[in-house]
Amino acid sequence: MRKSKSISWLKRLGPGLITGAADDDPSGIATYSQAGAQFGFNTLWTVLLTYPLMVGIQMVSARIGAFSGHGLATNIGRHFPRWMLHGIVILLLLANIINIAADLVAMGDAVTLVIGGPHHLYALGLGIASILLQVWVPYQRYVNVLKWLTLSLFAYVGTVFALHIEWSEVWSRTFFPHITLSRDYITMIVAIFGTTISPYLFFWQASQEVEEQQRAPAEEALKRRPEEAAAGVSRMQFDTCVGMGVSNAVAFFIMLTTAITLHQHGVHDIESSTRAASALKPVAGQLAFILFSLGIIGSGMLAIPVLAGSAAYAMAGTFKWSNSLEDKPAAAKRFYGVIALATIIGAALAFSSVNTIQALFWSAVINGVIAVPVMAIMMLLAVNAGVMGRFVIGRKMRVLGWCATVVMAVAVIAMLATMA
């Protein structure tokens, strides 16, 4: 009986869990590491704010996919000007490729840190492995692979418990932080929000919900199966709450680890996730170093398919291509072609002399520029009966979604102001 309950619990986890876990990619790890190293406990409070906002906006994207039976790109193309869709998709593709390159660099460096060897070849090998998994492994098996990869993120939880922590001080500074209005602090808060709420996550989760609906016996959108709507929403809420919870918990533990070790030992400048792992070794020991490094590799293997896949779903929805991971490669050549091309270009950039930190900076800028209009469009789609049928989102979801949109808009304005 207990075993059957655990199996049922696991089956309810899918798009939301994978989306949330993919948010903690090596690029995000670098941001959270820098936050902890530079400001100690004073950025931990951000996870308390971002969690409900993430749940709200990701639930909106999930419901659009599930009830309309189409991904975000298709819905935007049907209800908004085509030029707007094309602009969003081009920027999304550009930002995702840059992110893939940065993640592959970090993963290759992490392997080199642990076992030595040529980091560029490791980056290329990991990129090829990601392509093969997406193209040749059937969807159901592939989703299970991604679910198990989320366990790699718990390396950061293990890292914390390998250290001595005064938890009373941690909780005190989390709920009552020392907030300053310095340019560096504001920039870091903006970076955390930009890393946490990213457009590729919206496109991925909506499309994954479409994949889930296509597996139903009737293969119809949820709005045409009203008798199953309540159960579907319940599953999405559970899945999304757990997935965003994992995302924010891991971010919290990364910031906490680097605050306790690097910040308290005077190491305040971390340029990448692998620099954070290297800096941990002399102050936190071999175990913390290995756990942190392995987490980088595992999180990258989870994030790269989401980055490449969300770009492919967006392109396919824009140009009305067949777009399902259930399809055989021969039946969806252009869809899988985008996945392969985005990853290959990312791997090529990893071999180039492109400054990874600058690339990540501009990726964050691009994500910020497109996040706000995409979120606003999603909110308008979610209250459109032509999209959602009679299952338009309620007041609570509207408040959460628009709050997330406004907070992200403020973050982008602050980012542009600090750039100026």
XYZ file of C-alpha atoms in Angstrom:
420
model
C 0.000 0.000 0.000
C 2.777 2.374 0.957
C 4.653 1.532 -2.255
C 1.626 2.247 -4.468
C 1.154 5.617 -2.761
C 4.773 6.575 -3.420
C 4.432 5.564 -7.087
C 1.267 7.680 -7.407
C 3.063 10.613 -5.774
C 5.974 10.353 -8.213
C 3.642 10.119 -11.222
C 2.127 13.476 -10.298
C 5.548 15.096 -10.726
C 6.618 15.992 -14.242
C 6.752 19.299 -16.148
C 6.728 21.461 -12.992
C 9.490 19.508 -11.251
C 11.730 19.443 -14.324
C 11.095 23.130 -15.059
C 11.907 24.187 -11.508
C 15.037 22.055 -11.325
C 16.262 23.296 -14.731
C 16.109 26.838 -13.354
C 19.163 25.985 -11.206
C 21.512 25.580 -14.159
C 25.268 26.292 -13.880
C 24.636 29.918 -14.870
C 22.106 30.274 -12.065
C 24.491 28.540 -9.664
C 27.111 31.181 -10.526
C 24.645 33.963 -9.712
C 23.589 32.434 -6.402
C 27.230 31.719 -5.492
C 28.206 35.321 -6.162
C 25.231 36.521 -4.084
C 26.294 34.455 -1.070
C 29.989 35.274 -1.447
C 29.436 38.996 -1.854
C 26.559 39.673 0.543
C 26.530 36.748 2.956
C 23.093 36.018 4.422
C 21.592 39.256 3.099
C 20.198 37.804 -0.144
C 18.560 34.713 1.383
C 15.258 36.591 1.721
C 14.823 36.660 -2.058
C 13.685 33.005 -2.137
C 10.752 33.892 0.125
C 9.552 36.404 -2.457
C 10.367 34.543 -5.652
C 8.695 31.263 -4.625
C 5.021 32.377 -4.755
C 5.709 34.512 -7.819
C 7.329 31.586 -9.642
C 4.475 29.266 -8.688
C 1.938 31.795 -9.938
C 3.486 32.537 -13.334
C 4.520 28.922 -14.026
C 1.000 27.739 -13.174
C -0.315 30.235 -15.723
C 1.981 28.826 -18.423
C 1.088 25.239 -17.438
C -2.641 25.923 -17.612
C -2.362 27.646 -20.989
C -0.667 24.550 -22.403
C -2.976 22.040 -20.751
C -6.303 23.739 -21.476
C -5.564 25.116 -24.946
C -3.679 22.052 -26.162
C -0.997 24.288 -27.700
C 2.325 25.765 -26.606
C 2.924 29.440 -25.960
C 4.281 30.238 -29.425
C 1.195 28.844 -31.157
C -1.141 30.738 -28.825
C 0.789 34.007 -29.195
C 0.755 33.618 -32.995
C -3.026 33.120 -32.985
C -3.914 36.070 -30.767
C -1.139 38.648 -31.242
C 0.706 40.195 -34.229
C 3.165 37.888 -35.949
C 5.981 40.450 -35.714
C 5.670 40.323 -31.936
C 5.939 36.526 -31.913
C 8.919 36.543 -34.285
C 10.777 39.110 -32.161
C 10.193 37.148 -28.955
C 11.255 33.832 -30.491
C 14.437 35.249 -32.064
C 15.500 36.797 -28.744
C 14.603 33.597 -26.878
C 16.684 31.521 -29.275
C 19.658 33.873 -28.929
C 19.498 33.939 -25.122
C 19.107 30.153 -24.899
C 22.114 29.465 -27.150
C 24.284 31.796 -25.050
C 23.055 30.046 -21.894
C 23.791 26.616 -23.380
C 27.340 27.730 -24.201
C 27.930 29.067 -20.691
C 26.478 25.928 -19.103
C 28.620 23.617 -21.250
C 31.739 25.600 -20.320
C 30.866 25.311 -16.626
C 30.143 21.579 -16.920
C 33.393 20.893 -18.778
C 35.332 22.885 -16.179
C 33.585 20.987 -13.358
C 34.578 17.602 -14.819
C 38.155 18.841 -15.152
C 38.143 20.011 -11.529
C 37.109 16.547 -10.323
C 39.093 14.193 -12.587
C 41.382 16.428 -14.678
C 41.655 16.404 -18.456
C 40.589 18.647 -21.381
C 37.561 20.715 -20.344
C 36.640 21.657 -23.914
C 36.316 18.007 -24.933
C 34.199 17.293 -21.870
C 31.919 20.206 -22.811
C 31.568 18.870 -26.361
C 30.917 15.318 -25.153
C 28.243 16.450 -22.701
C 26.570 18.506 -25.437
C 26.498 15.517 -27.801
C 25.121 13.293 -25.023
C 22.315 15.808 -24.436
C 21.394 15.824 -28.157
C 21.337 12.018 -28.341
C 19.112 11.749 -25.262
C 16.536 14.168 -26.654
C 16.526 12.817 -30.199
C 16.730 9.057 -29.688
C 15.242 8.318 -26.254
C 11.405 8.010 -26.242
C 9.612 10.778 -24.374
C 8.436 8.685 -21.433
C 11.887 7.290 -20.739
C 13.481 10.669 -21.316
C 11.183 12.416 -18.829
C 12.109 9.799 -16.235
C 15.807 10.488 -16.914
C 15.206 14.199 -16.298
C 13.270 13.451 -13.099
C 16.168 11.419 -11.728
C 18.627 14.146 -12.721
C 16.812 16.512 -10.339
C 18.364 14.481 -7.523
C 21.755 15.908 -8.487
C 20.603 19.265 -7.127
C 20.460 17.821 -3.617
C 24.264 17.837 -3.716
C 23.938 21.464 -2.604
C 21.816 20.454 0.369
C 24.471 17.888 1.267
C 27.172 20.536 0.964
C 25.478 22.694 3.601
C 25.167 19.837 6.073
C 28.867 19.117 5.693
C 29.448 22.499 7.389
C 28.869 23.893 10.871
C 25.944 26.326 10.801
C 24.359 28.624 13.377
C 20.793 28.121 12.172
C 19.297 30.725 14.513
C 21.396 33.407 12.798
C 20.500 32.064 9.338
C 16.761 32.273 9.982
C 17.093 35.672 11.645
C 18.971 37.145 8.675
C 16.628 35.451 6.190
C 13.523 37.066 7.660
C 15.231 40.292 8.823
C 18.039 40.940 6.302
C 20.348 43.951 6.223
C 19.204 45.531 2.951
C 21.311 48.264 1.424
C 20.506 50.514 -1.526
C 23.969 50.312 -3.053
C 24.330 49.800 -6.782
C 26.042 46.413 -6.309
C 23.314 45.112 -4.021
C 20.474 46.237 -6.285
C 22.256 44.728 -9.297
C 22.588 41.411 -7.467
C 18.897 41.330 -6.503
C 17.990 42.057 -10.133
C 20.311 39.252 -11.258
C 18.660 36.801 -8.848
C 15.189 37.689 -10.135
C 16.368 37.500 -13.743
C 17.915 34.090 -13.120
C 14.866 32.767 -11.295
C 12.068 33.961 -13.611
C 13.178 33.182 -17.182
C 11.162 33.082 -20.434
C 12.486 29.672 -21.540
C 10.828 28.127 -18.479
C 7.421 29.441 -19.595
C 7.749 27.970 -23.092
C 9.064 24.643 -21.781
C 6.382 24.019 -19.142
C 3.491 24.985 -21.426
C 4.777 22.633 -24.128
C 5.395 19.834 -21.657
C 1.792 20.104 -20.476
C 0.729 19.750 -24.118
C 2.854 16.581 -24.284
C 1.084 15.308 -21.162
C -2.362 15.993 -22.686
C -1.422 14.224 -25.905
C -0.733 11.101 -23.861
C -4.335 11.094 -22.586
C -6.641 8.449 -24.139
C -8.688 11.097 -25.967
C -5.584 13.112 -26.933
C -7.559 16.329 -26.456
C -6.931 19.622 -24.662
C -8.202 19.721 -21.096
C -10.880 22.315 -21.920
C -12.601 19.620 -24.036
C -12.504 17.169 -21.116
C -14.199 19.220 -18.377
C -14.804 16.157 -16.215
C -11.009 15.819 -15.845
C -10.274 19.526 -15.330
C -10.278 19.490 -11.505
C -7.911 16.518 -11.342
C -5.672 18.101 -13.986
C -5.425 21.416 -12.139
C -4.724 19.599 -8.869
C -1.866 17.676 -10.481
C -0.415 20.827 -12.054
C -0.590 22.713 -8.749
C 1.141 19.919 -6.852
C 3.769 19.449 -9.568
C 4.478 23.180 -9.922
C 4.570 23.884 -6.175
C 7.038 21.029 -5.648
C 9.145 21.992 -8.683
C 9.417 25.671 -7.744
C 10.029 24.618 -4.133
C 12.998 22.509 -5.232
C 14.288 25.402 -7.365
C 14.127 27.941 -4.540
C 15.411 25.552 -1.879
C 18.492 24.778 -3.972
C 19.075 28.503 -4.610
C 18.791 29.097 -0.861
C 21.328 26.377 -0.021
C 23.817 27.581 -2.661
C 23.675 31.128 -1.281
C 23.935 29.763 2.260
C 26.921 27.531 1.439
C 28.907 30.341 -0.162
C 27.880 32.816 2.566
C 29.144 30.514 5.343
C 32.356 29.547 3.586
C 33.500 32.126 1.033
C 31.959 35.319 2.440
C 33.088 34.611 5.989
C 36.631 33.886 4.745
C 36.881 37.109 2.760
C 36.275 35.621 -0.705
C 33.732 38.042 -2.182
C 34.252 37.801 -5.931
C 33.075 34.639 -7.749
C 32.878 34.825 -11.546
C 31.463 31.362 -12.262
C 30.032 28.226 -10.660
C 33.350 26.392 -11.079
C 35.233 29.260 -9.430
C 32.845 28.830 -6.508
C 33.610 25.101 -6.359
C 37.369 25.755 -6.479
C 37.161 28.412 -3.776
C 35.204 26.038 -1.520
C 37.971 23.432 -1.427
C 40.459 25.201 0.874
C 37.811 26.605 3.246
C 35.170 23.831 3.323
C 37.107 20.693 2.467
C 37.204 18.018 -0.229
C 33.648 16.709 0.336
C 32.003 20.119 -0.134
C 34.145 20.719 -3.231
C 33.182 17.391 -4.842
C 29.474 17.730 -4.030
C 29.373 21.257 -5.435
C 31.197 20.197 -8.611
C 28.967 17.163 -9.204
C 25.912 19.362 -8.741
C 27.151 21.630 -11.558
C 27.454 18.669 -13.937
C 24.061 17.197 -13.019
C 22.227 20.519 -13.162
C 23.736 21.246 -16.581
C 22.612 17.900 -17.982
C 19.119 18.795 -16.783
C 19.115 22.408 -17.982
C 20.572 22.054 -21.492
C 17.687 19.885 -22.785
C 15.217 22.425 -21.369
C 17.056 25.353 -22.977
C 17.358 23.627 -26.367
C 13.884 22.078 -26.116
C 12.124 25.339 -25.245
C 13.785 27.001 -28.260
C 12.648 24.123 -30.491
C 9.063 24.262 -29.161
C 8.988 28.035 -29.747
C 10.306 27.740 -33.315
C 7.975 24.838 -34.124
C 4.955 26.665 -32.726
C 5.847 29.774 -34.715
C 6.197 27.981 -38.049
C 3.609 25.230 -37.389
C 6.033 22.300 -37.436
C 5.401 18.950 -35.817
C 6.766 19.375 -32.300
C 6.664 16.494 -29.872
C 9.405 14.561 -28.119
C 7.166 11.534 -28.691
C 7.748 11.877 -32.455
C 10.408 9.870 -34.199
C 13.268 11.995 -35.589
C 12.143 11.359 -39.179
C 8.650 12.680 -38.373
C 9.848 15.939 -36.755
C 13.129 16.730 -38.505
C 12.938 20.505 -38.120
C 11.943 20.317 -34.444
C 14.843 18.013 -33.563
C 17.052 20.005 -35.925
C 16.586 23.131 -33.780
C 17.437 21.130 -30.636
C 20.608 19.792 -32.243
C 21.600 23.100 -33.861
C 21.088 25.164 -30.681
C 23.223 22.713 -28.693
C 25.917 22.471 -31.385
C 26.188 26.271 -31.692
C 26.375 26.478 -27.902
C 29.168 23.889 -27.890
C 30.988 25.802 -30.660
C 30.788 29.002 -28.605
C 32.222 27.047 -25.674
C 35.301 26.376 -27.856
C 35.603 30.021 -28.889
C 37.245 32.910 -27.072
C 33.875 34.401 -26.084
C 33.962 35.854 -22.560
C 31.545 33.610 -20.644
C 30.769 36.183 -17.972
C 29.983 38.875 -20.555
C 27.890 36.378 -22.516
C 25.880 35.525 -19.418
C 25.404 39.219 -18.693
C 23.915 39.849 -22.127
C 21.851 36.682 -21.880
C 20.372 38.035 -18.645
C 19.660 41.366 -20.362
C 17.890 39.624 -23.262
C 15.884 37.434 -20.892
C 14.866 40.499 -18.922
C 13.806 42.362 -22.058
C 11.512 39.574 -23.262
C 10.310 38.245 -19.882
C 7.977 41.152 -19.099
C 6.055 41.246 -22.414
C 5.849 37.427 -22.480
C 4.446 37.394 -18.932
C 1.920 40.107 -19.790
C 0.885 38.192 -22.928
C 0.494 34.999 -20.882
C -1.792 36.778 -18.415
C -3.956 38.033 -21.283
C -4.090 34.557 -22.855
C -5.036 32.979 -19.515
C -8.182 35.118 -19.212
C -9.171 34.651 -22.859
C -12.096 32.219 -23.201
C -11.041 31.551 -26.797
C -7.842 30.024 -25.432
C -8.973 28.541 -22.113
C -12.649 27.766 -22.734
C -14.587 28.196 -19.504
C -11.443 27.487 -17.487
C -9.947 30.990 -17.491
C -7.789 31.603 -14.430
C -9.413 32.872 -11.226
C -8.739 35.955 -9.132
C -5.993 34.411 -6.977
C -4.015 33.264 -10.006
C -4.487 36.629 -11.702
C -3.135 38.485 -8.668
C -0.096 36.198 -8.397
C 0.608 36.339 -12.129
C 0.345 40.112 -12.407
C 2.403 40.569 -9.229
C 5.150 38.444 -10.790
C 4.921 40.515 -13.976
C 5.144 43.830 -12.107
C 8.050 42.644 -9.935
C 9.909 41.466 -13.022
C 9.221 44.795 -14.757
C 10.646 46.684 -11.780
C 13.691 44.380 -11.810
C 14.286 45.055 -15.514
C 13.939 48.817 -15.048
C 16.411 48.631 -12.141
C 18.788 46.561 -14.297
C 18.650 49.089 -17.147
C 19.116 51.956 -14.676
C 22.226 50.336 -13.171
C 23.572 49.725 -16.696
C 23.052 53.401 -17.505
